């Protein structure tokens, strides 16, 4: 400032400061009582106390969560033709609010977003015990979705491109997606870097995820496993003397099937001890097949037999979530078959990671299972030969892409096969995978020994009297009840590691011969370290982003915080720190704050407090002519409030705001002009039930007009910096929108209830509500003139005096239209 000949302007008034701090930290105006208390507090720390009060307000989390939602293109529907719902999106919104209010360290916050499902130690909700970390990954599924794309491979490429774009812009401030078709034209980011990250995203699978997963549930599932193991050992112990009679039990004659010479390939055989290389997610299937599990009469404890091998989602109990998923394979034969039985359950063929399975093109790839007898479920995949696919077996069904899990849902499967021609009948008699060695002590024995034991048990050659098992079964059933899931979110699970080729000019039909190992950006710290994970490598990605030598992670977040407080980042292009972005106005300041951020435990609240309590932040708004863009902040920049703050401010000053936090979104209020496919059958209320704007539904095909008019971004990619326009439609909204008129009337009604003695007191009450200050003598005079003009107009039109209430309604409405109401000074 000395070099530029700039003089610091004096601090703003206390009225301006509290309004500024309140709006920037909570998105709401201060109430008159808070203003009064601040004005009366003459202590040297009155300002710091006021800042701390707003930092610790629940509304703080709502304000800063909404900033973050701009980065991850938050929406509750997929858009495109039918605007399908993103199940449980609002749970991610609530997760954000809690995370900001609890000041979760940013490094932890980043890990939860990139790999919250892979963390060894998860962060639990202090009140409910539910895992918070898992919810962070929901941001991956917030992208737009296409209904029945003709080319699912192209659709996958588009979705992965969006995931890479959002992830790298949000956390690294880099436009990595520019390297999709060729090496980045401006930044040192190669096409190989892009496709290294492409492999990370391609190895991630979309799935329903229980929203109520907790440490207690994990412990209950482990206890059921322990009880099951105890039962096996108990039975094996009593049968110990008989074990030698089964040693020479022969396997079936054709145990080694030469499938290469046949017209089928076994994708998975669950009749052995394990799942044959498939992944079991959730609790339902456990981590191994049912082979050798004791089947007990719950009433008597009598042993009815040993379970023959299969994958069973009721190994823990019915109505419990879990999914059994195959490794990826290439569709080379005409049919996929799964031998299964169950109730209210599904078998799905996921082609190129495409989950929005729906007619007219893909409806046959999702078959419902409702049969108590073993049945062959057949999928004709001839049209997709050459595509990558995997099989998903899960209890529950999808209805218009909403996942439903009933209490009686379960599914069991013996094997999955891909074949040409007729169903391979010989497979039913032959098990393709045999256990290498028996372990009698835990009943880990071959399927053929199990068959012989069951036969001997029926003949009375083995004891079936195990009364002690009854208590074990009862305990297991009781524990299983706690595993039932009642709510879900669209989320992710880790898949099998895929290294992607480079697509020539971004065209997946022209892949390179070599595949790029999954890793980070080569120009950054540890960018050449290949991810060793057998899965996606997302946890390693999070760790390299947080490496101490990576200059971007801390700088980018610090710059975002500065941007939200001053309306402009130290780097003005907050989503682009590359060569096409702007240079920092204060590079040393950016570095200082980035280091401070890390040294103070990545605390967002501490950084905000440091900035907000600075002399720079407290300056008034008198702009210097020698720095018209106020780059050097000799004064505080005048700035317009965001869409949500304007709407919430209107509700707050009319005392209509419902401060209830969290929960399902309030349905969008539909005007007559909001038409099209996916239109909800019922409209929400005009005032959104008085809830804050963050709780209003965000439907991609039916975006709220007021939010869009005041520049809330359309959710398709990262928008760290909103446009700030000044267009006639904004004035028209404030003059004509039914919500604004409704709230002006409510505010006038509240005014009349106050019983204030005279005109001046009423105007002063309105000014304190709306502007956190009292009106000047000139403003009082203008108010009086305005009233006189209104009365004169009404008398000319109606020939009679208008009721006082109507006049105050018009006056309150005019207040909402003043620039001071929608600007911070």
CSV table of C-alpha atoms in Angstrom, one decimal, residues 280-612:
chain,number,residue,atom,x,y,z
A,280,UNK,CA,-18.4,-59.2,-0.5
A,281,UNK,CA,-19.4,-55.7,0.5
A,282,UNK,CA,-21.6,-54.9,3.5
A,283,UNK,CA,-22.5,-57.5,6.1
A,284,UNK,CA,-25.1,-59.8,4.5
A,285,UNK,CA,-22.9,-62.4,2.8
A,286,UNK,CA,-20.0,-62.4,5.3
A,287,UNK,CA,-16.6,-63.2,4.0
A,288,UNK,CA,-17.0,-66.8,3.0
A,289,UNK,CA,-19.6,-69.3,1.7
A,290,UNK,CA,-22.0,-71.2,4.0
A,291,UNK,CA,-20.2,-74.6,3.4
A,292,UNK,CA,-20.1,-76.5,6.7
A,293,UNK,CA,-22.2,-74.1,8.7
A,294,UNK,CA,-24.3,-76.0,11.3
A,295,UNK,CA,-28.1,-75.8,10.6
A,296,UNK,CA,-29.8,-75.8,13.9
A,297,UNK,CA,-33.5,-76.1,14.9
A,298,UNK,CA,-33.9,-72.8,16.9
A,299,UNK,CA,-36.7,-74.4,19.0
A,300,UNK,CA,-34.8,-77.4,20.3
A,301,UNK,CA,-31.1,-76.9,19.4
A,302,UNK,CA,-31.2,-80.1,17.4
A,303,UNK,CA,-28.6,-80.2,14.6
A,304,UNK,CA,-30.4,-80.7,11.3
A,305,UNK,CA,-27.3,-80.9,9.1
A,306,UNK,CA,-24.4,-78.9,7.7
A,307,UNK,CA,-25.0,-76.3,5.1
A,308,UNK,CA,-23.9,-77.1,1.6
A,309,UNK,CA,-21.8,-74.4,-0.1
A,310,UNK,CA,-23.4,-71.3,-1.5
A,311,UNK,CA,-23.3,-67.5,-1.2
A,312,UNK,CA,-26.1,-66.5,1.1
A,313,UNK,CA,-27.2,-63.0,2.1
A,314,UNK,CA,-29.1,-64.6,5.1
A,315,UNK,CA,-26.0,-66.0,6.6
A,316,UNK,CA,-26.4,-63.2,9.2
A,317,UNK,CA,-30.2,-62.7,8.8
A,318,UNK,CA,-32.7,-61.4,6.3
A,319,UNK,CA,-33.2,-57.8,5.4
A,320,UNK,CA,-29.5,-57.0,5.9
A,321,UNK,CA,-27.6,-55.1,3.2
A,322,UNK,CA,-24.7,-56.7,1.4
A,323,UNK,CA,-23.6,-57.2,-2.2
A,324,UNK,CA,-21.5,-59.9,-3.8
A,325,UNK,CA,-19.7,-58.6,-6.9
A,326,UNK,CA,-17.5,-60.4,-9.4
A,327,UNK,CA,-14.2,-59.2,-10.7
A,328,UNK,CA,-14.4,-57.3,-14.1
A,329,UNK,CA,-14.5,-59.5,-17.2
A,330,UNK,CA,-14.9,-59.0,-20.9
A,331,UNK,CA,-18.2,-60.1,-22.4
A,332,UNK,CA,-17.2,-62.8,-24.9
A,333,UNK,CA,-20.2,-65.1,-24.9
A,334,UNK,CA,-23.9,-64.7,-25.6
A,335,UNK,CA,-25.3,-65.4,-22.2
A,336,UNK,CA,-24.6,-64.9,-18.5
A,337,UNK,CA,-26.3,-67.3,-16.1
A,338,UNK,CA,-26.6,-67.3,-12.3
A,339,UNK,CA,-28.1,-70.2,-10.3
A,340,UNK,CA,-29.9,-68.6,-7.5
A,341,UNK,CA,-33.0,-68.4,-5.3
A,342,UNK,CA,-34.4,-65.7,-2.9
A,343,UNK,CA,-37.0,-63.1,-2.2
A,344,UNK,CA,-37.3,-59.4,-3.2
A,345,UNK,CA,-33.7,-59.5,-4.4
A,346,UNK,CA,-31.7,-58.7,-7.6
A,347,UNK,CA,-29.1,-60.0,-9.9
A,348,UNK,CA,-27.6,-57.2,-12.1
A,349,UNK,CA,-25.1,-57.1,-14.9
A,350,UNK,CA,-23.2,-53.9,-14.7
A,351,UNK,CA,-21.7,-53.0,-18.1
A,352,UNK,CA,-19.0,-50.4,-18.1
A,353,UNK,CA,-19.9,-49.3,-14.6
A,354,UNK,CA,-23.4,-48.2,-15.8
A,355,UNK,CA,-25.8,-48.3,-12.9
A,356,UNK,CA,-28.9,-46.5,-14.2
A,357,UNK,CA,-30.2,-49.8,-15.6
A,358,UNK,CA,-33.6,-49.2,-17.2
A,359,UNK,CA,-35.6,-50.0,-20.3
A,360,UNK,CA,-35.8,-49.5,-23.2
A,361,UNK,CA,-32.1,-50.6,-23.7
A,362,UNK,CA,-30.8,-52.1,-20.5
A,363,UNK,CA,-33.8,-53.3,-18.6
A,364,UNK,CA,-32.9,-57.0,-19.1
A,365,UNK,CA,-29.7,-56.5,-17.2
A,366,UNK,CA,-31.5,-56.3,-13.8
A,367,UNK,CA,-33.6,-59.4,-12.9
A,368,UNK,CA,-35.6,-59.7,-9.7
A,369,UNK,CA,-35.3,-62.9,-7.7
A,370,UNK,CA,-38.5,-64.2,-6.2
A,371,UNK,CA,-38.3,-68.0,-6.0
A,372,UNK,CA,-37.8,-70.4,-3.1
A,373,UNK,CA,-36.4,-73.1,-5.5
A,374,UNK,CA,-33.0,-73.0,-7.3
A,375,UNK,CA,-33.5,-71.3,-10.6
A,376,UNK,CA,-31.3,-70.4,-13.6
A,377,UNK,CA,-31.4,-66.7,-14.2
A,378,UNK,CA,-30.3,-66.0,-17.8
A,379,UNK,CA,-29.1,-62.7,-19.2
A,380,UNK,CA,-28.7,-62.2,-23.0
A,381,UNK,CA,-25.6,-60.0,-23.4
A,382,UNK,CA,-25.0,-60.6,-27.1
A,383,UNK,CA,-25.4,-56.9,-27.9
A,384,UNK,CA,-22.6,-55.9,-25.6
A,385,UNK,CA,-19.9,-58.3,-26.6
A,386,UNK,CA,-16.4,-56.9,-26.1
A,387,UNK,CA,-17.6,-54.7,-23.2
A,388,UNK,CA,-16.2,-54.7,-19.6
A,389,UNK,CA,-18.8,-56.0,-17.1
A,390,UNK,CA,-19.2,-57.4,-13.6
A,391,UNK,CA,-22.1,-59.2,-11.9
A,392,UNK,CA,-23.8,-57.8,-8.8
A,393,UNK,CA,-25.9,-60.1,-6.5
A,394,UNK,CA,-27.7,-58.3,-3.7
A,395,UNK,CA,-30.8,-58.5,-1.5
A,396,UNK,CA,-33.2,-55.7,-2.3
A,397,UNK,CA,-34.4,-54.2,-5.5
A,398,UNK,CA,-34.2,-51.0,-7.5
A,399,UNK,CA,-37.4,-49.1,-8.3
A,400,UNK,CA,-36.7,-46.2,-10.6
A,401,UNK,CA,-33.2,-46.3,-9.3
A,402,UNK,CA,-34.3,-46.0,-5.7
A,403,UNK,CA,-32.9,-49.0,-3.8
A,404,UNK,CA,-35.4,-50.8,-1.5
A,405,UNK,CA,-34.5,-53.5,1.1
A,406,UNK,CA,-37.5,-55.2,2.7
A,407,UNK,CA,-37.2,-57.0,6.0
A,408,UNK,CA,-37.7,-60.4,4.3
A,409,UNK,CA,-35.3,-59.9,1.4
A,410,UNK,CA,-32.5,-62.4,0.9
A,411,UNK,CA,-30.7,-64.1,-2.0
A,412,UNK,CA,-28.6,-67.2,-2.3
A,413,UNK,CA,-26.4,-68.2,-5.3
A,414,UNK,CA,-24.4,-71.3,-6.2
A,415,UNK,CA,-22.5,-70.2,-9.2
A,416,UNK,CA,-22.3,-67.8,-12.2
A,417,UNK,CA,-21.3,-68.8,-15.7
A,418,UNK,CA,-21.0,-67.2,-19.1
A,419,UNK,CA,-21.8,-69.4,-22.1
A,420,UNK,CA,-23.0,-69.9,-25.7
A,421,UNK,CA,-25.9,-72.1,-26.7
A,422,UNK,CA,-27.6,-74.1,-23.9
A,423,UNK,CA,-27.2,-73.8,-20.2
A,424,UNK,CA,-24.3,-76.1,-19.1
A,425,UNK,CA,-26.0,-78.9,-17.2
A,426,UNK,CA,-22.8,-80.7,-16.3
A,427,UNK,CA,-21.8,-77.8,-14.1
A,428,UNK,CA,-24.5,-78.7,-11.5
A,429,UNK,CA,-22.7,-81.9,-10.7
A,430,UNK,CA,-19.2,-80.5,-10.8
A,431,UNK,CA,-17.6,-78.0,-8.5
A,432,UNK,CA,-14.9,-76.1,-10.3
A,433,UNK,CA,-12.9,-75.1,-7.3
A,434,UNK,CA,-11.9,-77.5,-4.5
A,435,UNK,CA,-10.4,-76.7,-1.1
A,436,UNK,CA,-6.7,-77.5,-0.9
A,437,UNK,CA,-6.8,-79.0,2.6
A,438,UNK,CA,-9.4,-79.9,5.2
A,439,UNK,CA,-9.5,-78.5,8.8
A,440,UNK,CA,-11.8,-80.8,10.7
A,441,UNK,CA,-11.5,-78.7,13.9
A,442,UNK,CA,-13.5,-75.9,12.3
A,443,UNK,CA,-15.5,-78.0,9.9
A,444,UNK,CA,-13.6,-76.5,6.9
A,445,UNK,CA,-14.1,-79.6,4.8
A,446,UNK,CA,-14.8,-80.4,1.2
A,447,UNK,CA,-18.4,-80.1,-0.3
A,448,UNK,CA,-18.4,-83.9,-0.8
A,449,UNK,CA,-17.6,-84.6,2.9
A,450,UNK,CA,-20.5,-82.3,3.9
A,451,UNK,CA,-22.8,-84.3,1.6
A,452,UNK,CA,-21.7,-87.6,3.2
A,453,UNK,CA,-21.9,-86.2,6.8
A,454,UNK,CA,-25.5,-85.0,6.1
A,455,UNK,CA,-26.4,-88.5,4.8
A,456,UNK,CA,-24.9,-90.1,7.9
A,457,UNK,CA,-26.6,-87.7,10.2
A,458,UNK,CA,-30.0,-88.6,8.7
A,459,UNK,CA,-29.2,-92.3,9.3
A,460,UNK,CA,-28.3,-91.6,12.9
A,461,UNK,CA,-24.6,-92.5,12.5
A,462,UNK,CA,-23.7,-89.1,14.0
A,463,UNK,CA,-25.1,-87.4,17.1
A,464,UNK,CA,-27.5,-84.5,16.4
A,465,UNK,CA,-28.1,-83.6,20.0
A,466,UNK,CA,-26.6,-80.2,20.7
A,467,UNK,CA,-28.8,-78.4,23.2
A,468,UNK,CA,-26.1,-75.9,24.0
A,469,UNK,CA,-26.5,-74.5,20.4
A,470,UNK,CA,-30.0,-73.1,21.1
A,471,UNK,CA,-28.6,-70.3,23.2
A,472,UNK,CA,-26.0,-69.6,20.6
A,473,UNK,CA,-28.6,-69.4,17.8
A,474,UNK,CA,-30.8,-67.1,20.0
A,475,UNK,CA,-27.8,-64.7,20.6
A,476,UNK,CA,-27.0,-64.7,16.9
A,477,UNK,CA,-30.6,-63.8,15.9
A,478,UNK,CA,-30.7,-61.0,18.5
A,479,UNK,CA,-27.5,-59.6,17.1
A,480,UNK,CA,-28.7,-59.9,13.5
A,481,UNK,CA,-31.6,-57.5,14.3
A,482,UNK,CA,-29.1,-54.7,15.0
A,483,UNK,CA,-27.6,-55.2,11.5
A,484,UNK,CA,-30.8,-54.2,9.6
A,485,UNK,CA,-30.5,-51.1,7.6
A,486,UNK,CA,-33.2,-48.5,7.3
A,487,UNK,CA,-31.7,-45.8,5.1
A,488,UNK,CA,-29.3,-45.7,2.2
A,489,UNK,CA,-27.3,-43.3,0.1
A,490,UNK,CA,-26.0,-43.6,-3.5
A,491,UNK,CA,-22.4,-44.2,-2.8
A,492,UNK,CA,-19.3,-46.1,-3.8
A,493,UNK,CA,-17.3,-49.2,-3.0
A,494,UNK,CA,-13.8,-50.1,-4.1
A,495,UNK,CA,-13.6,-52.3,-7.2
A,496,UNK,CA,-10.7,-54.1,-8.8
A,497,UNK,CA,-7.7,-52.1,-9.9
A,498,UNK,CA,-7.8,-51.1,-13.6
A,499,UNK,CA,-4.9,-49.4,-15.4
A,500,UNK,CA,-6.3,-47.4,-18.3
A,501,UNK,CA,-4.8,-47.0,-21.7
A,502,UNK,CA,-4.5,-43.5,-23.1
A,503,UNK,CA,-7.3,-42.6,-25.5
A,504,UNK,CA,-6.1,-41.0,-28.6
A,505,UNK,CA,-7.7,-37.6,-28.9
A,506,UNK,CA,-9.9,-38.6,-26.0
A,507,UNK,CA,-11.7,-41.3,-28.1
A,508,UNK,CA,-12.1,-44.5,-26.1
A,509,UNK,CA,-12.3,-46.4,-29.4
A,510,UNK,CA,-8.6,-45.6,-30.1
A,511,UNK,CA,-6.8,-46.8,-27.0
A,512,UNK,CA,-3.0,-47.0,-26.7
A,513,UNK,CA,-1.4,-50.4,-26.4
A,514,UNK,CA,0.3,-49.6,-23.1
A,515,UNK,CA,-1.7,-49.1,-19.9
A,516,UNK,CA,-0.9,-46.2,-17.5
A,517,UNK,CA,-0.3,-47.3,-13.9
A,518,UNK,CA,-2.6,-45.6,-11.4
A,519,UNK,CA,-0.8,-42.7,-9.8
A,520,UNK,CA,-0.9,-38.9,-9.0
A,521,UNK,CA,0.1,-36.0,-11.3
A,522,UNK,CA,3.8,-36.5,-12.3
A,523,UNK,CA,4.7,-32.8,-11.8
A,524,UNK,CA,3.7,-32.9,-8.1
A,525,UNK,CA,5.3,-34.5,-5.1
A,526,UNK,CA,5.2,-38.3,-5.3
A,527,UNK,CA,3.4,-38.0,-8.6
A,528,UNK,CA,5.5,-40.8,-10.1
A,529,UNK,CA,4.8,-43.3,-7.3
A,530,UNK,CA,2.6,-46.0,-8.6
A,531,UNK,CA,-0.3,-47.0,-6.5
A,532,UNK,CA,0.2,-50.5,-5.1
A,533,UNK,CA,-3.4,-51.1,-4.0
A,534,UNK,CA,-5.3,-54.0,-5.6
A,535,UNK,CA,-8.3,-51.7,-5.6
A,536,UNK,CA,-8.8,-48.2,-6.9
A,537,UNK,CA,-5.9,-46.6,-5.1
A,538,UNK,CA,-8.0,-43.7,-3.8
A,539,UNK,CA,-6.5,-43.9,-0.3
A,540,UNK,CA,-3.0,-43.5,-1.8
A,541,UNK,CA,-4.4,-40.6,-3.9
A,542,UNK,CA,-5.6,-38.9,-0.7
A,543,UNK,CA,-2.2,-39.5,1.0
A,544,UNK,CA,-0.2,-38.0,-1.9
A,545,UNK,CA,-2.5,-35.0,-2.1
A,546,UNK,CA,-1.6,-34.4,1.6
A,547,UNK,CA,2.1,-34.9,1.2
A,548,UNK,CA,4.1,-32.2,2.9
A,549,UNK,CA,5.9,-31.3,-0.3
A,550,UNK,CA,2.7,-30.8,-2.3
A,551,UNK,CA,2.3,-27.0,-2.5
A,552,UNK,CA,-1.3,-27.0,-3.7
A,553,UNK,CA,-3.7,-28.7,-1.2
A,554,UNK,CA,-3.2,-26.1,1.6
A,555,UNK,CA,-2.9,-23.1,-0.7
A,556,UNK,CA,-6.0,-23.9,-2.6
A,557,UNK,CA,-8.2,-24.2,0.5
A,558,UNK,CA,-6.7,-21.1,2.1
A,559,UNK,CA,-7.4,-19.2,-1.0
A,560,UNK,CA,-11.0,-20.4,-1.1
A,561,UNK,CA,-11.5,-19.2,2.5
A,562,UNK,CA,-10.0,-15.8,1.6
A,563,UNK,CA,-12.3,-15.6,-1.4
A,564,UNK,CA,-15.4,-16.2,0.6
A,565,UNK,CA,-14.5,-13.6,3.2
A,566,UNK,CA,-13.3,-10.8,0.8
A,567,UNK,CA,-15.2,-11.7,-2.4
A,568,UNK,CA,-12.0,-12.3,-4.3
A,569,UNK,CA,-9.2,-14.8,-3.7
A,570,UNK,CA,-5.6,-13.9,-3.3
A,571,UNK,CA,-5.5,-16.0,-6.5
A,572,UNK,CA,-8.6,-14.7,-8.2
A,573,UNK,CA,-9.1,-17.8,-10.3
A,574,UNK,CA,-9.9,-20.0,-7.2
A,575,UNK,CA,-10.3,-23.2,-9.3
A,576,UNK,CA,-7.3,-22.7,-11.5
A,577,UNK,CA,-3.8,-22.3,-10.1
A,578,UNK,CA,-2.3,-23.1,-13.5
A,579,UNK,CA,-0.8,-20.8,-16.1
A,580,UNK,CA,-4.2,-19.8,-17.4
A,581,UNK,CA,-5.1,-18.7,-13.9
A,582,UNK,CA,-4.3,-15.3,-12.4
A,583,UNK,CA,-1.1,-14.8,-10.4
A,584,UNK,CA,-1.6,-14.2,-6.7
A,585,UNK,CA,-1.9,-10.6,-5.7
A,586,UNK,CA,0.0,-11.3,-2.4
A,587,UNK,CA,2.1,-14.5,-2.9
A,588,UNK,CA,3.9,-14.2,0.5
A,589,UNK,CA,0.6,-13.8,2.3
A,590,UNK,CA,-0.8,-16.9,0.5
A,591,UNK,CA,2.3,-18.9,1.6
A,592,UNK,CA,2.1,-17.6,5.1
A,593,UNK,CA,-1.5,-18.5,5.5
A,594,UNK,CA,-1.0,-21.9,3.9
A,595,UNK,CA,1.8,-22.8,6.3
A,596,UNK,CA,-0.2,-21.4,9.3
A,597,UNK,CA,-3.2,-23.5,8.2
A,598,UNK,CA,-1.1,-26.7,8.3
A,599,UNK,CA,0.7,-25.8,11.5
A,600,UNK,CA,-2.6,-25.1,13.3
A,601,UNK,CA,-3.9,-28.6,12.6
A,602,UNK,CA,-5.7,-27.8,9.3
A,603,UNK,CA,-8.4,-25.9,11.3
A,604,UNK,CA,-10.7,-23.9,9.1
A,605,UNK,CA,-12.3,-22.1,12.0
A,606,UNK,CA,-8.8,-20.9,13.3
A,607,UNK,CA,-7.9,-19.6,9.9
A,608,UNK,CA,-11.2,-17.8,9.5
A,609,UNK,CA,-10.8,-16.3,12.9
A,610,UNK,CA,-7.3,-15.1,12.1
A,611,UNK,CA,-8.5,-13.4,8.9
A,612,UNK,CA,-11.7,-11.9,10.3
